[in-house]
PDB file of C-alpha atoms and ligand atoms in Angstrom:
ATOM      1  CA  MET A   1       0.000   0.000   0.000  1.00 52.00           C
ATOM      2  CA  PRO A   2       1.647   3.301  -1.070  1.00 50.00           C
ATOM      3  CA  GLU A   3       2.617   5.651   1.725  1.00 47.00           C
ATOM      4  CA  GLN A   4       0.758   8.979   2.069  1.00 42.00           C
ATOM      5  CA  PRO A   5       2.094  10.061   5.477  1.00 47.00           C
ATOM      6  CA  SER A   6       1.268  13.730   5.245  1.00 89.00           C
ATOM      7  CA  LEU A   7      -2.180  13.379   3.709  1.00 96.00           C
ATOM      8  CA  ARG A   8      -2.926  10.424   5.991  1.00 96.00           C
ATOM      9  CA  SER A   9      -2.187  12.476   9.115  1.00 95.00           C
ATOM     10  CA  GLU A  10      -4.283  15.337   7.724  1.00 96.00           C
ATOM     11  CA  LEU A  11      -7.245  13.022   7.142  1.00 97.00           C
ATOM     12  CA  ALA A  12      -6.882  11.687  10.693  1.00 97.00           C
ATOM     13  CA  ALA A  13      -6.811  15.274  11.995  1.00 97.00           C
ATOM     14  CA  ALA A  14      -9.883  16.139   9.885  1.00 98.00           C
ATOM     15  CA  THR A  15     -11.700  13.188  11.463  1.00 98.00           C
ATOM     16  CA  ARG A  16     -10.847  14.417  14.957  1.00 97.00           C
ATOM     17  CA  ILE A  17     -11.796  18.034  14.147  1.00 97.00           C
ATOM     18  CA  LEU A  18     -15.184  16.966  12.799  1.00 98.00           C
ATOM     19  CA  ALA A  19     -15.727  14.776  15.866  1.00 97.00           C
ATOM     20  CA  SER A  20     -14.798  17.662  18.184  1.00 96.00           C
ATOM     21  CA  HIS A  21     -17.543  19.749  16.533  1.00 96.00           C
ATOM     22  CA  GLY A  22     -20.106  16.964  16.945  1.00 96.00           C
ATOM     23  CA  LEU A  23     -20.341  16.614  13.177  1.00 98.00           C
ATOM     24  CA  ILE A  24     -19.309  12.976  13.043  1.00 97.00           C
ATOM     25  CA  GLY A  25     -19.300  10.278  15.705  1.00 94.00           C
ATOM     26  CA  MET A  26     -20.667   6.785  15.395  1.00 94.00           C
ATOM     27  CA  PHE A  27     -22.083   7.979  12.069  1.00 96.00           C
ATOM     28  CA  GLY A  28     -20.449  10.264   9.533  1.00 97.00           C
ATOM     29  CA  HIS A  29     -17.167  10.088   7.650  1.00 98.00           C
ATOM     30  CA  VAL A  30     -14.645  12.064   5.618  1.00 98.00           C
ATOM     31  CA  SER A  31     -12.456  11.275   2.618  1.00 98.00           C
ATOM     32  CA  VAL A  32      -9.728  12.910   0.555  1.00 98.00           C
ATOM     33  CA  LEU A  33      -8.452  12.061  -2.917  1.00 98.00           C
ATOM     34  CA  THR A  34      -4.751  11.160  -3.127  1.00 97.00           C
ATOM     35  CA  GLU A  35      -2.292  12.343  -5.766  1.00 96.00           C
ATOM     36  CA  ASP A  36      -3.184   9.116  -7.582  1.00 97.00           C
ATOM     37  CA  PRO A  37      -6.729   9.909  -8.798  1.00 96.00           C
ATOM     38  CA  GLN A  38      -7.676   6.227  -8.522  1.00 98.00           C
ATOM     39  CA  ARG A  39      -7.129   6.166  -4.776  1.00 98.00           C
ATOM     40  CA  TYR A  40      -8.575   7.944  -1.767  1.00 98.00           C
ATOM     41  CA  LEU A  41      -8.191   8.024   1.996  1.00 98.00           C
ATOM     42  CA  VAL A  42     -11.221   7.571   4.246  1.00 98.00           C
ATOM     43  CA  CYS A  43     -11.718   7.458   8.004  1.00 98.00           C
ATOM     44  CA  PRO A  44     -12.845   4.176   9.622  1.00 96.00           C
ATOM     45  CA  GLY A  45     -16.502   3.179   9.882  1.00 94.00           C
ATOM     46  CA  ALA A  46     -19.102   3.233  12.646  1.00 91.00           C
ATOM     47  CA  GLY A  47     -17.257   1.075  15.190  1.00 85.00           C
ATOM     48  CA  ALA A  48     -14.264   3.397  15.530  1.00 92.00           C
ATOM     49  CA  ARG A  49     -13.787   6.386  17.854  1.00 94.00           C
ATOM     50  CA  LYS A  50     -13.543   9.302  15.446  1.00 95.00           C
ATOM     51  CA  ASP A  51     -12.277  11.639  18.160  1.00 95.00           C
ATOM     52  CA  ARG A  52      -9.212   9.410  18.551  1.00 94.00           C
ATOM     53  CA  CYS A  53      -8.492   8.740  14.907  1.00 95.00           C
ATOM     54  CA  ARG A  54      -4.765   8.242  14.308  1.00 95.00           C
ATOM     55  CA  PRO A  55      -2.958   8.305  10.955  1.00 94.00           C
ATOM     56  CA  GLU A  56      -2.604   4.520  11.056  1.00 93.00           C
ATOM     57  CA  ASP A  57      -6.401   4.149  11.428  1.00 95.00           C
ATOM     58  CA  VAL A  58      -7.020   5.868   8.091  1.00 96.00           C
ATOM     59  CA  LEU A  59      -7.820   3.559   5.177  1.00 97.00           C
ATOM     60  CA  GLU A  60      -6.425   3.954   1.664  1.00 97.00           C
ATOM     61  CA  LEU A  61      -8.680   2.481  -1.011  1.00 98.00           C
ATOM     62  CA  ASP A  62      -8.949   2.163  -4.758  1.00 98.00           C
ATOM     63  CA  LEU A  63     -12.052   3.750  -6.291  1.00 98.00           C
ATOM     64  CA  ASP A  64     -13.318   0.258  -7.198  1.00 98.00           C
ATOM     65  CA  TYR A  65     -12.832  -1.172  -3.701  1.00 97.00           C
ATOM     66  CA  GLU A  66     -16.011  -2.846  -2.450  1.00 97.00           C
ATOM     67  CA  PHE A  67     -17.574  -2.217   0.954  1.00 96.00           C
ATOM     68  CA  GLU A  68     -16.602  -4.548   3.762  1.00 95.00           C
ATOM     69  CA  PRO A  69     -17.206  -4.376   7.543  1.00 93.00           C
ATOM     70  CA  GLY A  70     -14.986  -1.780   9.204  1.00 92.00           C
ATOM     71  CA  LEU A  71     -15.451   0.684   6.347  1.00 95.00           C
ATOM     72  CA  PRO A  72     -18.132   3.393   6.383  1.00 96.00           C
ATOM     73  CA  LEU A  73     -21.427   1.802   5.302  1.00 96.00           C
ATOM     74  CA  GLU A  74     -22.026   4.653   2.856  1.00 97.00           C
ATOM     75  CA  LEU A  75     -18.526   4.312   1.420  1.00 98.00           C
ATOM     76  CA  TYR A  76     -19.574   4.778  -2.190  1.00 98.00           C
ATOM     77  CA  MET A  77     -20.438   8.453  -1.609  1.00 98.00           C
ATOM     78  CA  HIS A  78     -16.698   8.937  -1.437  1.00 98.00           C
ATOM     79  CA  SER A  79     -15.540   6.680  -4.265  1.00 98.00           C
ATOM     80  CA  GLU A  80     -18.139   8.070  -6.639  1.00 98.00           C
ATOM     81  CA  VAL A  81     -17.547  11.762  -5.929  1.00 98.00           C
ATOM     82  CA  HIS A  82     -13.837  11.169  -6.469  1.00 98.00           C
ATOM     83  CA  ARG A  83     -14.554   9.219  -9.657  1.00 98.00           C
ATOM     84  CA  LEU A  84     -17.121  11.608 -11.148  1.00 98.00           C
ATOM     85  CA  LYS A  85     -15.738  14.925  -9.878  1.00 97.00           C
ATOM     86  CA  PRO A  86     -11.967  14.640  -9.470  1.00 94.00           C
ATOM     87  CA  HIS A  87     -11.666  18.406  -8.924  1.00 96.00           C
ATOM     88  CA  ILE A  88     -13.484  17.804  -5.630  1.00 97.00           C
ATOM     89  CA  LYS A  89     -10.784  16.590  -3.307  1.00 98.00           C
ATOM     90  CA  SER A  90     -12.835  15.917  -0.185  1.00 98.00           C
ATOM     91  CA  LEU A  91     -16.349  14.818   0.803  1.00 98.00           C
ATOM     92  CA  ILE A  92     -17.753  14.850   4.322  1.00 98.00           C
ATOM     93  CA  HIS A  93     -20.966  13.102   5.351  1.00 98.00           C
ATOM     94  CA  VAL A  94     -22.670  14.213   8.575  1.00 98.00           C
ATOM     95  CA  HIS A  95     -25.800  13.396  10.575  1.00 97.00           C
ATOM     96  CA  SER A  96     -25.534  16.585  12.654  1.00 97.00           C
ATOM     97  CA  PRO A  97     -28.684  17.980  14.332  1.00 97.00           C
ATOM     98  CA  ALA A  98     -29.348  21.276  12.552  1.00 98.00           C
ATOM     99  CA  LEU A  99     -28.633  19.871   9.092  1.00 98.00           C
ATOM    100  CA  VAL A 100     -30.923  16.896   9.826  1.00 98.00           C
ATOM    101  CA  ALA A 101     -33.628  19.352  10.944  1.00 97.00           C
ATOM    102  CA  LEU A 102     -33.346  21.262   7.668  1.00 97.00           C
ATOM    103  CA  ALA A 103     -33.355  18.015   5.712  1.00 97.00           C
ATOM    104  CA  ALA A 104     -36.854  17.229   6.998  1.00 96.00           C
ATOM    105  CA  MET A 105     -38.337  20.558   5.817  1.00 96.00           C
ATOM    106  CA  ALA A 106     -40.572  20.474   2.737  1.00 95.00           C
ATOM    107  CA  THR A 107     -38.917  23.682   1.543  1.00 93.00           C
ATOM    108  CA  VAL A 108     -35.324  24.141   2.628  1.00 94.00           C
ATOM    109  CA  PRO A 109     -34.583  27.821   3.346  1.00 93.00           C
ATOM    110  CA  ALA A 110     -32.171  29.417   0.905  1.00 92.00           C
ATOM    111  CA  ASP A 111     -31.718  32.599   2.967  1.00 96.00           C
ATOM    112  CA  LEU A 112     -28.124  33.491   3.672  1.00 98.00           C
ATOM    113  CA  LEU A 113     -27.877  34.667   7.291  1.00 97.00           C
ATOM    114  CA  MET A 114     -24.114  34.540   7.692  1.00 97.00           C
ATOM    115  CA  LEU A 115     -21.363  35.848   5.382  1.00 97.00           C
ATOM    116  CA  HIS A 116     -19.232  32.834   6.193  1.00 96.00           C
ATOM    117  CA  ALA A 117     -21.890  30.501   4.786  1.00 97.00           C
ATOM    118  CA  SER A 118     -21.776  32.118   1.332  1.00 98.00           C
ATOM    119  CA  PHE A 119     -21.256  28.682  -0.223  1.00 98.00           C
ATOM    120  CA  TRP A 120     -24.953  28.055   0.678  1.00 97.00           C
ATOM    121  CA  PRO A 121     -26.838  27.118  -2.512  1.00 97.00           C
ATOM    122  CA  SER A 122     -29.594  29.397  -3.815  1.00 94.00           C
ATOM    123  CA  VAL A 123     -31.573  26.201  -4.351  1.00 95.00           C
ATOM    124  CA  MET A 124     -30.566  23.437  -1.976  1.00 97.00           C
ATOM    125  CA  PRO A 125     -30.059  20.042  -3.655  1.00 98.00           C
ATOM    126  CA  VAL A 126     -32.012  17.376  -1.750  1.00 98.00           C
ATOM    127  CA  TRP A 127     -31.722  13.590  -1.945  1.00 97.00           C
ATOM    128  CA  ASP A 128     -35.183  12.319  -1.035  1.00 96.00           C
ATOM    129  CA  GLU A 129     -34.913   8.548  -1.204  1.00 96.00           C
ATOM    130  CA  PRO A 130     -35.954   7.071   2.175  1.00 95.00           C
ATOM    131  CA  ASP A 131     -32.839   4.931   2.567  1.00 96.00           C
ATOM    132  CA  LEU A 132     -29.125   5.212   3.167  1.00 96.00           C
ATOM    133  CA  VAL A 133     -26.792   5.580   0.193  1.00 97.00           C
ATOM    134  CA  ARG A 134     -25.860   1.914   0.038  1.00 95.00           C
ATOM    135  CA  ASP A 135     -24.438   1.162  -3.382  1.00 97.00           C
ATOM    136  CA  ARG A 136     -22.547   2.761  -6.266  1.00 98.00           C
ATOM    137  CA  ALA A 137     -25.644   3.488  -8.311  1.00 98.00           C
ATOM    138  CA  ALA A 138     -27.259   5.323  -5.388  1.00 98.00           C
ATOM    139  CA  ALA A 139     -24.026   7.222  -4.728  1.00 98.00           C
ATOM    140  CA  GLN A 140     -23.842   8.291  -8.378  1.00 98.00           C
ATOM    141  CA  ARG A 141     -27.419   9.572  -8.176  1.00 98.00           C
ATOM    142  CA  LEU A 142     -26.489  11.570  -5.078  1.00 98.00           C
ATOM    143  CA  ILE A 143     -23.436  13.110  -6.759  1.00 98.00           C
ATOM    144  CA  GLY A 144     -25.652  13.992  -9.727  1.00 98.00           C
ATOM    145  CA  ILE A 145     -28.096  15.765  -7.395  1.00 98.00           C
ATOM    146  CA  LEU A 146     -25.208  17.617  -5.713  1.00 98.00           C
ATOM    147  CA  GLY A 147     -24.160  19.027  -9.098  1.00 98.00           C
ATOM    148  CA  ASP A 148     -21.731  21.904  -8.674  1.00 97.00           C
ATOM    149  CA  GLU A 149     -22.961  22.906  -5.219  1.00 98.00           C
ATOM    150  CA  ALA A 150     -20.921  22.679  -2.019  1.00 98.00           C
ATOM    151  CA  ILE A 151     -23.611  20.863  -0.049  1.00 98.00           C
ATOM    152  CA  ALA A 152     -26.623  18.599  -0.527  1.00 98.00           C
ATOM    153  CA  LEU A 153     -29.116  17.457   2.097  1.00 98.00           C
ATOM    154  CA  LEU A 154     -30.309  13.887   2.517  1.00 98.00           C
ATOM    155  CA  ARG A 155     -33.898  13.812   3.767  1.00 98.00           C
ATOM    156  CA  TRP A 156     -34.481  12.381   7.246  1.00 97.00           C
ATOM    157  CA  HIS A 157     -30.764  11.651   7.407  1.00 96.00           C
ATOM    158  CA  GLY A 158     -28.079  14.349   7.065  1.00 98.00           C
ATOM    159  CA  ALA A 159     -25.898  16.076   4.496  1.00 98.00           C
ATOM    160  CA  VAL A 160     -22.840  15.807   2.299  1.00 98.00           C
ATOM    161  CA  ILE A 161     -20.418  18.712   2.056  1.00 98.00           C
ATOM    162  CA  VAL A 162     -17.557  18.892  -0.444  1.00 98.00           C
ATOM    163  CA  GLY A 163     -14.445  20.981  -0.947  1.00 98.00           C
ATOM    164  CA  ARG A 164     -11.680  21.527  -3.464  1.00 97.00           C
ATOM    165  CA  THR A 165      -9.306  20.853  -0.575  1.00 97.00           C
ATOM    166  CA  LEU A 166      -9.655  18.927   2.664  1.00 98.00           C
ATOM    167  CA  HIS A 167      -9.275  22.184   4.595  1.00 97.00           C
ATOM    168  CA  GLU A 168     -12.084  23.799   2.640  1.00 98.00           C
ATOM    169  CA  ALA A 169     -14.432  20.844   3.134  1.00 98.00           C
ATOM    170  CA  VAL A 170     -13.808  20.751   6.894  1.00 98.00           C
ATOM    171  CA  PHE A 171     -14.356  24.502   7.242  1.00 98.00           C
ATOM    172  CA  ARG A 172     -17.528  24.343   5.154  1.00 98.00           C
ATOM    173  CA  ALA A 173     -18.895  21.429   7.212  1.00 98.00           C
ATOM    174  CA  THR A 174     -18.517  23.342  10.488  1.00 98.00           C
ATOM    175  CA  LEU A 175     -20.053  26.482   8.945  1.00 98.00           C
ATOM    176  CA  ALA A 176     -22.891  24.539   7.291  1.00 98.00           C
ATOM    177  CA  GLU A 177     -24.018  23.150  10.635  1.00 98.00           C
ATOM    178  CA  GLU A 178     -23.712  26.616  12.234  1.00 98.00           C
ATOM    179  CA  HIS A 179     -25.714  28.241   9.440  1.00 98.00           C
ATOM    180  CA  SER A 180     -28.350  25.500   9.612  1.00 98.00           C
ATOM    181  CA  GLY A 181     -28.703  26.196  13.330  1.00 97.00           C
ATOM    182  CA  GLN A 182     -29.281  29.872  12.544  1.00 96.00           C
ATOM    183  CA  LEU A 183     -31.938  29.037   9.976  1.00 97.00           C
ATOM    184  CA  VAL A 184     -33.741  26.671  12.371  1.00 96.00           C
ATOM    185  CA  THR A 185     -33.629  29.332  15.101  1.00 96.00           C
ATOM    186  CA  ALA A 186     -34.900  31.993  12.696  1.00 94.00           C
ATOM    187  CA  LEU A 187     -37.879  29.839  11.787  1.00 92.00           C
ATOM    188  CA  SER A 188     -38.587  29.358  15.494  1.00 93.00           C
ATOM    189  CA  HIS A 189     -38.469  33.014  16.581  1.00 93.00           C
ATOM    190  CA  GLY A 190     -40.591  34.138  13.653  1.00 87.00           C
ATOM    191  CA  GLN A 191     -39.093  37.649  13.567  1.00 92.00           C
ATOM    192  CA  PRO A 192     -38.617  39.272  10.145  1.00 93.00           C
ATOM    193  CA  LEU A 193     -35.211  38.388   8.732  1.00 93.00           C
ATOM    194  CA  ALA A 194     -32.596  40.536   7.041  1.00 95.00           C
ATOM    195  CA  PRO A 195     -30.702  37.955   4.971  1.00 97.00           C
ATOM    196  CA  VAL A 196     -27.818  38.896   2.677  1.00 97.00           C
ATOM    197  CA  PRO A 197     -29.597  40.544  -0.287  1.00 96.00           C
ATOM    198  CA  GLU A 198     -30.289  38.269  -3.235  1.00 94.00           C
ATOM    199  CA  SER A 199     -28.559  40.821  -5.485  1.00 95.00           C
ATOM    200  CA  ILE A 200     -25.231  39.931  -3.858  1.00 96.00           C
ATOM    201  CA  ASP A 201     -23.363  37.277  -5.839  1.00 96.00           C
ATOM    202  CA  ARG A 202     -22.589  34.453  -3.424  1.00 96.00           C
ATOM    203  CA  GLU A 203     -19.558  33.284  -5.390  1.00 96.00           C
ATOM    204  CA  ASP A 204     -18.018  36.759  -5.184  1.00 97.00           C
ATOM    205  CA  LEU A 205     -18.836  36.929  -1.494  1.00 97.00           C
ATOM    206  CA  TYR A 206     -17.271  33.526  -0.922  1.00 97.00           C
ATOM    207  CA  ALA A 207     -14.077  34.579  -2.705  1.00 96.00           C
ATOM    208  CA  LYS A 208     -13.849  37.668  -0.496  1.00 95.00           C
ATOM    209  CA  VAL A 209     -14.748  36.122   2.849  1.00 95.00           C
ATOM    210  CA  LEU A 210     -13.513  32.532   2.598  1.00 94.00           C
ATOM    211  CA  SER A 211     -10.198  32.543   0.772  1.00 93.00           C
ATOM    212  CA  PRO A 212      -7.938  29.461   0.825  1.00 94.00           C
ATOM    213  CA  ARG A 213      -5.795  31.347   3.339  1.00 95.00           C
ATOM    214  CA  THR A 214      -8.805  31.496   5.672  1.00 95.00           C
ATOM    215  CA  HIS A 215      -9.390  27.753   5.225  1.00 94.00           C
ATOM    216  CA  ASP A 216      -5.794  27.110   6.255  1.00 94.00           C
ATOM    217  CA  MET A 217      -6.074  29.467   9.238  1.00 94.00           C
ATOM    218  CA  HIS A 218      -9.187  27.632  10.403  1.00 95.00           C
ATOM    219  CA  TRP A 219      -7.402  24.329   9.941  1.00 94.00           C
ATOM    220  CA  GLY A 220      -4.460  25.432  12.064  1.00 93.00           C
ATOM    221  CA  TYR A 221      -6.763  26.726  14.760  1.00 94.00           C
ATOM    222  CA  ALA A 222      -9.125  23.739  14.844  1.00 95.00           C
ATOM    223  CA  SER A 223      -6.429  21.080  14.615  1.00 93.00           C
ATOM    224  CA  SER A 224      -4.569  22.546  17.602  1.00 92.00           C
ATOM    225  CA  PHE A 225      -7.428  21.359  19.854  1.00 93.00           C
ATOM    226  CA  VAL A 226      -7.495  17.760  18.699  1.00 94.00           C
ATOM    227  CA  THR A 227      -4.064  16.231  19.147  1.00 88.00           C
ATOM    228  CA  VAL A 228      -4.222  12.494  19.844  1.00 78.00           C
ATOM    229  CA  PRO A 229      -2.961  11.326  23.237  1.00 62.00           C
ATOM    230  CA  PRO A 230       0.008   8.938  22.887  1.00 68.00           C
ATOM    231  CA  GLY A 231      -1.153   5.326  22.843  1.00 63.00           C
ATOM    232  CA  ALA A 232      -4.776   6.268  22.104  1.00 57.00           C
ATOM    233  CA  ARG A 233      -6.699   3.507  20.404  1.00 50.00           C
ATOM    234  CA  GLY A 234      -8.593   4.223  17.210  1.00 43.00           C
TER     235      GLY A 234
HETATM  236 ZN1   ZN B   1     -25.512   8.603   6.690  1.00 95.81          ZN
END
């Protein structure tokens, strides 16, 4: 198995960061494409402690690798995004509370309440099959629904968030849950909202507010809280 020490330790750190934010735990997973576009790294499946993920716990797989126990059950989300959209380097799947709440709404709010969530789609892609994403065909349908957006919701289930880098995907995942919480709260308080005006181009806003430098700053900050204790078990 080819060595990817640096990327492997980054994927382990991403797993711990997402766990520290309550975004993944028993459920949820993260992947990153390697320099070889036929291979990707993914965190372990449901039985593993994500908050203690070590580099040696990370799995390196070929895009055609078939699911087996120990891997994330919804593994093919990762293989198929990396196969169909190689410019996307990372996919994160979460079952976090605010995103799950939005995913059950008949109409998902498109309001932008936070500059840092400017990757929020104007029309949210929604997977509405009442099942997990269990096989390659289902995963390819999901990636088709995602299109060119940064996030798609899975009804009664969760969300997938993607990034052109691992750092971007991790930052977006934390902000997506935060923004979802704001939207759920806004619907609860019922007060008139002042969202970012629709005339503002969200791509331009994103480029101004969330530059790659900001992704890296967030990464440095967030990863400093999640070092693995020596001898920790995965
Ligand atoms: Zn899931």
